[in-house]
Coordinates of C-alpha atoms and ligand atoms in Angstrom, one line a residue:
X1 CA 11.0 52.5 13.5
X2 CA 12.1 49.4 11.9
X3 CA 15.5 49.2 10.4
X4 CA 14.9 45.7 8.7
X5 CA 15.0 44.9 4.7
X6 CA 11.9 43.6 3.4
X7 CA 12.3 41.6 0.5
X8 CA 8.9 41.6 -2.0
X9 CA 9.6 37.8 -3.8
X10 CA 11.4 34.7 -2.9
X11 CA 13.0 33.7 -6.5
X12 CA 16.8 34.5 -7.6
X13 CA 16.8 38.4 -7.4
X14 CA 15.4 38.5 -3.8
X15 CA 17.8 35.6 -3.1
X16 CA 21.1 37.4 -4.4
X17 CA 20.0 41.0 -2.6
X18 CA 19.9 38.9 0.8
X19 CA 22.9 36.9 0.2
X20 CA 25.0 40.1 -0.9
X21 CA 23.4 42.2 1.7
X22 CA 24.6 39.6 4.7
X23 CA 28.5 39.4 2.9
X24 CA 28.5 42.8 2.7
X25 CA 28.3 42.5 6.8
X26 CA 24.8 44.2 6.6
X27 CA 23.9 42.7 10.3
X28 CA 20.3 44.6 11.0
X29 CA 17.3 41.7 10.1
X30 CA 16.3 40.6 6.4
X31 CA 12.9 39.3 5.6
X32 CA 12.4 37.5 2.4
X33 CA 8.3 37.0 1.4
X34 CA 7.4 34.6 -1.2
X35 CA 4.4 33.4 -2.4
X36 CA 4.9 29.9 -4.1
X37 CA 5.4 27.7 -1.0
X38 CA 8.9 27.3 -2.0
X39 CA 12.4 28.7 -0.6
X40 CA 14.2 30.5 -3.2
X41 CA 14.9 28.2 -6.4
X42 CA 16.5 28.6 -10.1
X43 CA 14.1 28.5 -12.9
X44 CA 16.1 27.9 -15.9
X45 CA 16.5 24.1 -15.3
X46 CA 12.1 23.9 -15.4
X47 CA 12.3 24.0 -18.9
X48 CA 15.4 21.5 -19.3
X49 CA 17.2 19.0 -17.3
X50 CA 14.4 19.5 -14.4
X51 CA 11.3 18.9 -16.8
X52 CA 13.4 15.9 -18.5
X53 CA 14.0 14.4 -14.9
X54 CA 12.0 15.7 -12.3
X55 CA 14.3 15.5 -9.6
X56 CA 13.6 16.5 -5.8
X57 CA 12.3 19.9 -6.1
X58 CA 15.3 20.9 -3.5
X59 CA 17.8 20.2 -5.7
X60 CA 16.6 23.6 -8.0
X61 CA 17.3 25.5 -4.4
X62 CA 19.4 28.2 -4.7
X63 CA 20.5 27.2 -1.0
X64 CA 19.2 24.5 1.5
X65 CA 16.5 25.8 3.5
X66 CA 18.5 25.1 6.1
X67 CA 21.1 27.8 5.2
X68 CA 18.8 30.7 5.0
X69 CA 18.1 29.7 9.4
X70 CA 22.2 30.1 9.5
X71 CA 22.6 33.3 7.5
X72 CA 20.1 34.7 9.8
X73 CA 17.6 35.5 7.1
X74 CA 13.8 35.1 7.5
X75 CA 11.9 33.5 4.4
X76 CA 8.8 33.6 4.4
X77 CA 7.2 31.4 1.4
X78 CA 3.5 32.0 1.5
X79 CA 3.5 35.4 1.9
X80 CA 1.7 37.2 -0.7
X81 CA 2.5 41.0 -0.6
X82 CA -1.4 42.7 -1.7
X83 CA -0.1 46.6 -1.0
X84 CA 3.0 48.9 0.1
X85 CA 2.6 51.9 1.7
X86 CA 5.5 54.0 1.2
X87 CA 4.6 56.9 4.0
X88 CA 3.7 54.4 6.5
X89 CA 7.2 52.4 5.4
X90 CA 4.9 49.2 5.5
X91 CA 3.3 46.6 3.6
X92 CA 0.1 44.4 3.9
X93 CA 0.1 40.7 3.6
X94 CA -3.3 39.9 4.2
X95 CA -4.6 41.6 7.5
X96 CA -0.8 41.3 7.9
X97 CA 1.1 45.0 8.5
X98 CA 4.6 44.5 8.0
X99 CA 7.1 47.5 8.7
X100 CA 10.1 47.8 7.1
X101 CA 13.1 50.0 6.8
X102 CA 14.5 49.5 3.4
X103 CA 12.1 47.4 0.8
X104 CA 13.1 45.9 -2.4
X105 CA 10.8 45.1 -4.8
X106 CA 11.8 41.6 -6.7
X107 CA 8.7 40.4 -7.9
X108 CA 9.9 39.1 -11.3
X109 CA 7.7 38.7 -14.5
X110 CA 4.5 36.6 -14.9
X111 CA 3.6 35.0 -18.3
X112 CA 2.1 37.0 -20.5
X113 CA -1.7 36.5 -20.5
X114 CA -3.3 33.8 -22.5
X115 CA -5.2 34.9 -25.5
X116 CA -8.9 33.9 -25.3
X117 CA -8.7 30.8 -27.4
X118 CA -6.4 29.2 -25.0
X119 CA -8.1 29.9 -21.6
X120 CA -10.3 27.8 -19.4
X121 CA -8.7 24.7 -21.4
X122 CA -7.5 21.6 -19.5
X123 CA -4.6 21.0 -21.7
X124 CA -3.1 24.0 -22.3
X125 CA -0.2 24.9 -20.0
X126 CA 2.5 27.4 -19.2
X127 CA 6.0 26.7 -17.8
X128 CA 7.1 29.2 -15.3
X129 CA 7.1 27.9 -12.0
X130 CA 7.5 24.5 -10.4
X131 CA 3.7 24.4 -10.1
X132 CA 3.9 24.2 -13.7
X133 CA 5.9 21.6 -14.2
X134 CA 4.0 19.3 -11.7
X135 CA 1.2 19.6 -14.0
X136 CA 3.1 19.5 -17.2
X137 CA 5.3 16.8 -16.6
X138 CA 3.2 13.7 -15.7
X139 CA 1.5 14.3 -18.9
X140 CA 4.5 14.2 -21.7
X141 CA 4.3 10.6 -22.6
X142 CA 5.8 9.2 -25.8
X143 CA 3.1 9.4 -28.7
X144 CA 1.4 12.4 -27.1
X145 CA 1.1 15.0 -29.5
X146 CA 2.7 18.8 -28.1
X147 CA 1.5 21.6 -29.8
X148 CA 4.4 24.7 -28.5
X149 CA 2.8 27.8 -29.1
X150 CA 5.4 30.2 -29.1
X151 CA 9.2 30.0 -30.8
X152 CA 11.0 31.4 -28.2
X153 CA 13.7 30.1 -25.4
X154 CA 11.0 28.5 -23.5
X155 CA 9.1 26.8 -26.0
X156 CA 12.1 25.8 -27.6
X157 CA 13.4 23.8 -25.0
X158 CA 10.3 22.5 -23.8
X159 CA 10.1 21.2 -27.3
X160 CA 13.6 19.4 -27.3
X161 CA 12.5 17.5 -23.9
X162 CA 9.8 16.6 -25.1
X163 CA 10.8 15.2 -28.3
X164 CA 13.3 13.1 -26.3
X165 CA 10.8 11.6 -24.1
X166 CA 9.2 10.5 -27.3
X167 CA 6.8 12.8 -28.1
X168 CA 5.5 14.4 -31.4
X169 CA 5.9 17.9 -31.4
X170 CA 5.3 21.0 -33.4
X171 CA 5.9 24.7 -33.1
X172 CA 3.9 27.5 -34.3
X173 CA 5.8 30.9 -34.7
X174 CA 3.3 33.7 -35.6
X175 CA 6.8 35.7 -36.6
X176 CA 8.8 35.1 -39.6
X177 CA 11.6 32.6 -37.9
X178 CA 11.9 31.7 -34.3
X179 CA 13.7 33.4 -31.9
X180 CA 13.5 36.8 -34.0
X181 CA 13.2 39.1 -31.1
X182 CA 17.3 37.9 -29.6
X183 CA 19.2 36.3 -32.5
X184 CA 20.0 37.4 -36.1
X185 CA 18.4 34.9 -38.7
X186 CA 21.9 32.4 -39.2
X187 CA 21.3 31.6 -35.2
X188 CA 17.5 31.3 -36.2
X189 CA 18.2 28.6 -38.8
X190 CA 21.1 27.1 -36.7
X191 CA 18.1 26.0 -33.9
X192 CA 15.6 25.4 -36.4
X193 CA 17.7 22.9 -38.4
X194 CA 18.7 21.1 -34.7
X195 CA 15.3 20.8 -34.3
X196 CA 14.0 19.5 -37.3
X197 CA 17.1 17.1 -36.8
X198 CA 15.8 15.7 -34.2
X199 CA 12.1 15.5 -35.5
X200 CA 10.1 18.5 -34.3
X201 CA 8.1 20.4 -36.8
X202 CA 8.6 24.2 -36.8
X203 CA 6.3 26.6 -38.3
X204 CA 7.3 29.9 -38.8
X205 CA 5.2 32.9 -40.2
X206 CA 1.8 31.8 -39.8
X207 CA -0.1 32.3 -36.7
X208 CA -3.2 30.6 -34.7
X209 CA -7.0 31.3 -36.0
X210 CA -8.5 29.4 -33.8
X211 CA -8.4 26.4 -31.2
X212 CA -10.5 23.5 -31.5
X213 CA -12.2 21.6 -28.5
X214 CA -13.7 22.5 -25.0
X215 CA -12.9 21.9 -22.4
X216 CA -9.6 20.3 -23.9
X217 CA -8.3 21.4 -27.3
X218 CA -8.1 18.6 -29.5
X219 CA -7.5 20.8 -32.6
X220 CA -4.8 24.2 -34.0
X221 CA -6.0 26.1 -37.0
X222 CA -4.2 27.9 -38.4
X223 CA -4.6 31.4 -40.4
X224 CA -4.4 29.7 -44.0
X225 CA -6.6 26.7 -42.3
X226 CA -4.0 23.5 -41.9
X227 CA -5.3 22.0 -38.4
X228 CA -2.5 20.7 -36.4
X229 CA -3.9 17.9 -33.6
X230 CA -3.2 18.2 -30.1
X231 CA -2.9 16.4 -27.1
X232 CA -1.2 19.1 -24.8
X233 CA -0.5 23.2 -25.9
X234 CA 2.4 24.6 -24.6
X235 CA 2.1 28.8 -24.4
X236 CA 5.0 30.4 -24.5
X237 CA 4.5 33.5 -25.4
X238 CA 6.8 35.7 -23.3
X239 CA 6.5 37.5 -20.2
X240 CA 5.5 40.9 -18.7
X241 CA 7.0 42.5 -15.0
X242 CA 5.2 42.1 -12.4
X243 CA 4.7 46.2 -11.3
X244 CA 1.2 46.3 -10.3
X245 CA 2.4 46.3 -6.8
X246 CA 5.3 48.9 -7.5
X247 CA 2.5 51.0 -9.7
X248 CA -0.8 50.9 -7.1
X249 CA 1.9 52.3 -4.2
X250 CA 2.6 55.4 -6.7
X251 CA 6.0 54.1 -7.6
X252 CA 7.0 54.8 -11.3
X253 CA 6.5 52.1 -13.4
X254 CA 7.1 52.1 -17.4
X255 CA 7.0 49.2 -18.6
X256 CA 9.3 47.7 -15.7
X257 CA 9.8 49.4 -12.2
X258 CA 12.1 52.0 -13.4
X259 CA 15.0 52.1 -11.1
X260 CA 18.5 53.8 -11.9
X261 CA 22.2 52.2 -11.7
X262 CA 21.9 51.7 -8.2
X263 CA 18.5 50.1 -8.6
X264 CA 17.0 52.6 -6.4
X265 CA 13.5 52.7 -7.3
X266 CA 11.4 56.5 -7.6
X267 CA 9.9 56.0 -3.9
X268 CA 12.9 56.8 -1.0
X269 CA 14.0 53.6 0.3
X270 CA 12.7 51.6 -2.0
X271 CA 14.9 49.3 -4.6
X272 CA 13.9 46.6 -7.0
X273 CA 16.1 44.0 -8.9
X274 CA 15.2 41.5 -11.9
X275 CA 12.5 40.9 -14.4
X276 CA 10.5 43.2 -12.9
X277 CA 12.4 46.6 -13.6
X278 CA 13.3 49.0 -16.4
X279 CA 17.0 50.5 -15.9
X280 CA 19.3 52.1 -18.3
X281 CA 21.8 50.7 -20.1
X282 CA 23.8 52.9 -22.3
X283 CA 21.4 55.9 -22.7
X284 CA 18.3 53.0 -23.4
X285 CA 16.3 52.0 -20.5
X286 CA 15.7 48.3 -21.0
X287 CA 14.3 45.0 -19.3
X288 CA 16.2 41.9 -19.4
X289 CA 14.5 38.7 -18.1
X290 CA 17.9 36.4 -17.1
X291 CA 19.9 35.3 -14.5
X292 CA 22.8 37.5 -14.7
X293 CA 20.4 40.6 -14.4
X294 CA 18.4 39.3 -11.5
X295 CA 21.8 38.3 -9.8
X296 CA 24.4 41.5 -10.2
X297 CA 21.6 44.0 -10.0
X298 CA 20.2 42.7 -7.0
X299 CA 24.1 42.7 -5.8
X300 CA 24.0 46.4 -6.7
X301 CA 20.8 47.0 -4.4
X302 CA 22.1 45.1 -1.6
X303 CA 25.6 47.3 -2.4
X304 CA 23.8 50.4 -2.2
X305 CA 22.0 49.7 0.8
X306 CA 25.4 49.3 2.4
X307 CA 26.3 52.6 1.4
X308 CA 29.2 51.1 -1.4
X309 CA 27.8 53.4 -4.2
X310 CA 28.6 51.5 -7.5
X311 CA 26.9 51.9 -10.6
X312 CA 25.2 48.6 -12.2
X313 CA 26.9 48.7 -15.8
X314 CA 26.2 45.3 -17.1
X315 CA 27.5 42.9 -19.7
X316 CA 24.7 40.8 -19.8
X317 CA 24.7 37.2 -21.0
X318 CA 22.3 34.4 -21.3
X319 CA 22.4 30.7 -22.1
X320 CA 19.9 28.0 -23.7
X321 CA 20.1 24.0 -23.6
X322 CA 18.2 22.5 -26.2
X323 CA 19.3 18.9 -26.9
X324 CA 23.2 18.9 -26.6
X325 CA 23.6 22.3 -27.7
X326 CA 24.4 25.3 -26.4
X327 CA 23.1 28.9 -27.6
X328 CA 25.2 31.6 -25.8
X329 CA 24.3 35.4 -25.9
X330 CA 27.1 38.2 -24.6
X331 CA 26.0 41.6 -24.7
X332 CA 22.7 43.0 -26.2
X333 CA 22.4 42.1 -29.7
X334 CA 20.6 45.6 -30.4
X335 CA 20.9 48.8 -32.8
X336 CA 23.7 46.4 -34.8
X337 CA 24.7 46.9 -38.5
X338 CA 26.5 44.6 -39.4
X339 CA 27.2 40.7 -38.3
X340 CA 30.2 39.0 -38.8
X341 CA 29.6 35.3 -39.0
X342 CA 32.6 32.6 -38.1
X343 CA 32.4 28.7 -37.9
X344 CA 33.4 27.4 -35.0
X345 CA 36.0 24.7 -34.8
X346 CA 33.9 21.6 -34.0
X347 CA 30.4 22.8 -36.1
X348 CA 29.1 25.3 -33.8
X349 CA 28.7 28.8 -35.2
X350 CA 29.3 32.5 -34.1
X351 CA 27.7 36.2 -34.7
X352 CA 29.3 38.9 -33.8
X353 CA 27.1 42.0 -34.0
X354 CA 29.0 45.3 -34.4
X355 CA 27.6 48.8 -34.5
X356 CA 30.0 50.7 -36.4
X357 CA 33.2 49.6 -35.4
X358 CA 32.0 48.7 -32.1
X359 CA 31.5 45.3 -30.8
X360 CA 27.7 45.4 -29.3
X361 CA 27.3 41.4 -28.9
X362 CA 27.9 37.8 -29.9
X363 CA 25.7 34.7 -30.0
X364 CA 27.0 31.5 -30.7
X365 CA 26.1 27.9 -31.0
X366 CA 28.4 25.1 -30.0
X367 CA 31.2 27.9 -29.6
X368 CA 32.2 28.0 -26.3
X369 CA 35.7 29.5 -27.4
X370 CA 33.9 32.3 -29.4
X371 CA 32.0 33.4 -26.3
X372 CA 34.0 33.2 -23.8
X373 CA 36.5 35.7 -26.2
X374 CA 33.6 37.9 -26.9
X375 CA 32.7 37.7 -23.5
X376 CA 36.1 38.8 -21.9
X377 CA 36.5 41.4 -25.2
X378 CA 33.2 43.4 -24.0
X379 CA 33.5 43.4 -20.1
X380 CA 37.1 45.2 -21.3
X381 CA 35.2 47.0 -23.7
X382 CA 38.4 46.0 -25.9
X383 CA 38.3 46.8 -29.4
X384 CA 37.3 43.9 -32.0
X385 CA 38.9 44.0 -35.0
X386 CA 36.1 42.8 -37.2
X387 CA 38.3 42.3 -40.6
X388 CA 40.3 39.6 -38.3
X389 CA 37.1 38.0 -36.4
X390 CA 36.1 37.2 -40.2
X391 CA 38.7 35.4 -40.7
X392 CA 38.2 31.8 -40.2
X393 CA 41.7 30.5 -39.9
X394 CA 42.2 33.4 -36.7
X395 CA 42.6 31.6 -33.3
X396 CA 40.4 34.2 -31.8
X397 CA 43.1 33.6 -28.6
X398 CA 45.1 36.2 -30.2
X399 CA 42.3 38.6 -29.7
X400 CA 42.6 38.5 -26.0
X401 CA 46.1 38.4 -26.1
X402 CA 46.3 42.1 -28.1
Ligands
LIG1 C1 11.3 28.1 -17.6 C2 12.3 29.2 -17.5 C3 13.6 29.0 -18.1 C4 14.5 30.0 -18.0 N1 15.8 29.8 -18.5 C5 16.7 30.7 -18.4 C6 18.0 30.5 -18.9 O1 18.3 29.4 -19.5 N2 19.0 31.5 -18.7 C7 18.7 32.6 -18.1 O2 19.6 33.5 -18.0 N3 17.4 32.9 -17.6 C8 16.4 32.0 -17.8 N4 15.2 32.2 -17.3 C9 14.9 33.5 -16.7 C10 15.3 33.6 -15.3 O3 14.9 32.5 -14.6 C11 14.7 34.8 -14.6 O4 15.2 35.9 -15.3 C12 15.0 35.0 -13.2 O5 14.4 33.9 -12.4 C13 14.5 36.3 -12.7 O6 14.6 36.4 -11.3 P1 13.7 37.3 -10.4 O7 14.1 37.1 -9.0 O8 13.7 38.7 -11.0 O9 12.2 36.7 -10.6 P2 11.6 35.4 -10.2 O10 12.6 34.3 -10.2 O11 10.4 35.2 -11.1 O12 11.1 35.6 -8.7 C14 10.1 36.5 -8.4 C15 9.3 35.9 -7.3 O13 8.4 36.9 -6.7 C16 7.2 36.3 -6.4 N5 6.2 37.4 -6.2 C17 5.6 38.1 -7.2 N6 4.7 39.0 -6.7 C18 4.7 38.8 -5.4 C19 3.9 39.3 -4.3 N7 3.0 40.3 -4.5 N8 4.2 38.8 -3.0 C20 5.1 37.9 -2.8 N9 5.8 37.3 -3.8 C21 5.6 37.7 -5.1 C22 7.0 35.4 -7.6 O14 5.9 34.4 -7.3 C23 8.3 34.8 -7.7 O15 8.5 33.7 -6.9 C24 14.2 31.2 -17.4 C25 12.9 31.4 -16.8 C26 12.0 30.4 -16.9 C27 10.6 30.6 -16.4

């Protein structure tokens, strides 16, 4: 019987569970199975300094290659998982049967599927992967016209890189301001006026009728008839977890792979980590697509594998580039009643959202003092004082310091 750890995925959650898993002196073998030809690599910088740049591709690895041989850890990066079999304790990769021990399931998210109007079109793109970008790239040349389909994170900062390599661009937002689903409106209008700043059109409230052109869209209509041209359509229109595997084995999926605080999954000796699970988070179960997720809850699977039984409580946090700013999100800005807002000392901006009395997050713009505060209040789960965070003259140090 094997007593290896199979890892399903090769991106940043499967990349943290085998790191952890090997510090934590875990010595039996660890195989990691990818499928995009790639050792494991960060996707954040796709959509900013590595679309703006195109670097080496290595330099978006999470480790060398090389290190992965050292750590004793087997990646495998065209290794497409088709089906688990949770009885047998073994999966299929092709007419592959691979036995494992432990399994843990970090498949991530895919992009939402494209609606209709936008399929089958040779200039309509997504921006997930490094494949992406390699077809995305080449093509933003200054005077090309970008239509971003989408107002959120993604879309956003595609649309900043490619207004800085010279292109025209304009965003459609079907909702009534970008961003709606993670900021309150005063963050909204903080990255909408950046971007019109720089010379991007945003459109917000009015969705897409139709598209124009075939094979190639040349042409956006939109629901009260203005036609936007177009020489490349960006979709970004957010992202689902990839279950099907985790479902078609008999695992419970809702939404996500639902796991609990250790990340154990509904199937024995089976965990998942990352975009692609549910878990709960303060009676809630929830799904958060970032970095911080994908790394500290795969460190809590690897922990529990190793026996060290410790409860994944996060305060999550998230981060966007778009231009020179930076948007920074603490906590989950969710079931809030009230926002305090506070100017930050060199133009930026803060939010702090409170439920009740209680602090529940903060997103700020520019403010790097205001999060790291916030940030340090809620992994204490101090008390904020929200009559003194309104007060503009406080030097929110003092917060800390109480
Ligand atoms: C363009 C972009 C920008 C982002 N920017 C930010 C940011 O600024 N800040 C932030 O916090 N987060 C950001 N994110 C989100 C962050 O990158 C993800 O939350 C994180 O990568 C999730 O890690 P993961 O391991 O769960 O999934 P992934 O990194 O997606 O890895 C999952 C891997 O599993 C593979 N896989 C799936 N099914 C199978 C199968 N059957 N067999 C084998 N392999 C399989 C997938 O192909 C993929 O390689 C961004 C994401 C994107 C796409």
């Amino acid at each position: 019987m094997s007593r290896a750890v199979v890892i399903i995925g090769a991106g940043q959650a499967a990349a943290s569970t085998a790191l952890r898993l090997r510090a934590n002196g875990f010595s039996e073998p660890i195989l990691m199975l990818g499928n995009e030809g790639h050792a494991p690599y960060q996707r954040p910088p796709l959509s900013k300094k590595y679309l703006a740049e195109t670097p080496p591709v290595e330099n978006l690895y999470i480790r060398p290659a090389e290190f992965w041989v050292k750590a004793d850890i087997a990646v495998r990066t065209d290794a497409h998982v088709d089906r688990i079999d949770g009885a047998a304790k073994s999966l299929q990769v092709g007419s592959e049967c691979i036995e494992w021990g432990g399994l843990v399931i970090a498949t991530g998210s895919r992009a939402r599927p494209l609606p209709e109007i936008y399929q089958n079109r040779s200039n309509t793109f997504e921006l997930r992967s490094i494949a992406d970008v390699a077809r995305l790239g080449p093509l933003c040349k200054a005077g090309k016209r970008l239509v971003v389909i989408g107002g959120g994170f993604i879309g956003l900062e595609t649309a900043a890189v490619a207004r800085r390599a010279g292109l025209e661009v304009t965003v459609i937002e079907r909702a009534q301001r970008i961003l709606e689903r993670a900021v309150c409106p005063n963050i909204s209008a903080s990255i909408r006026e950046l971007h019109e700043f720089n010379g991007v059109r945003i459109i917000e409230g009015r969705g897409v009728l139709e598209t124009v052109g075939n094979p190639s869209i040349r042409e956006i209509v939109l629901d009260d008839l203005e036609r936007i041209a177009a020489d490349l359509v960006l979709v970004g229109i957010g992202v689902v977890a990839e279950a099907d595997l985790a479902k078609a084995a008999g695992i419970a999926v809702q939404d996500g792979i639902l796991v609990d605080d250790r990340g154990r999954t509904s199937m024995p000796d089976v965990w998942s980590a990352g975009d692609c699970t549910a878990f709960p988070y303060r009676g809630e179960t929830i799904r958060l697509e970032n970095v911080q997720n994908a790394i500290e809850q795969a460190e809590a699977v690897a922990d529990d594998i190793c026996g060290r039984q410790v409860s994944y409580a996060p305060v999550p946090w998230f981060w966007s580039d778009q231009y020179e700013s930076k948007l920074q999100i603490v906590g989950l800005a969710k079931g809030y009643d009230e926002i305090v807002i506070r100017p930050g000392d060199r133009g930026g901006i803060s939010c702090w959202y409170f439920a009740g009395d209680s602090l529940t997050a903060v997103a700020t713009v520019d403010d790097a003092r205001a999060y790291m505060t916030a940030k340090k209040l809620l992994e204490r789960g101090a008390a904020a004082d929200k009559g003194r965070i309104s007060d503009p003259a406080l030097d929110l140090r003092t917060l800390l310091a109480a």
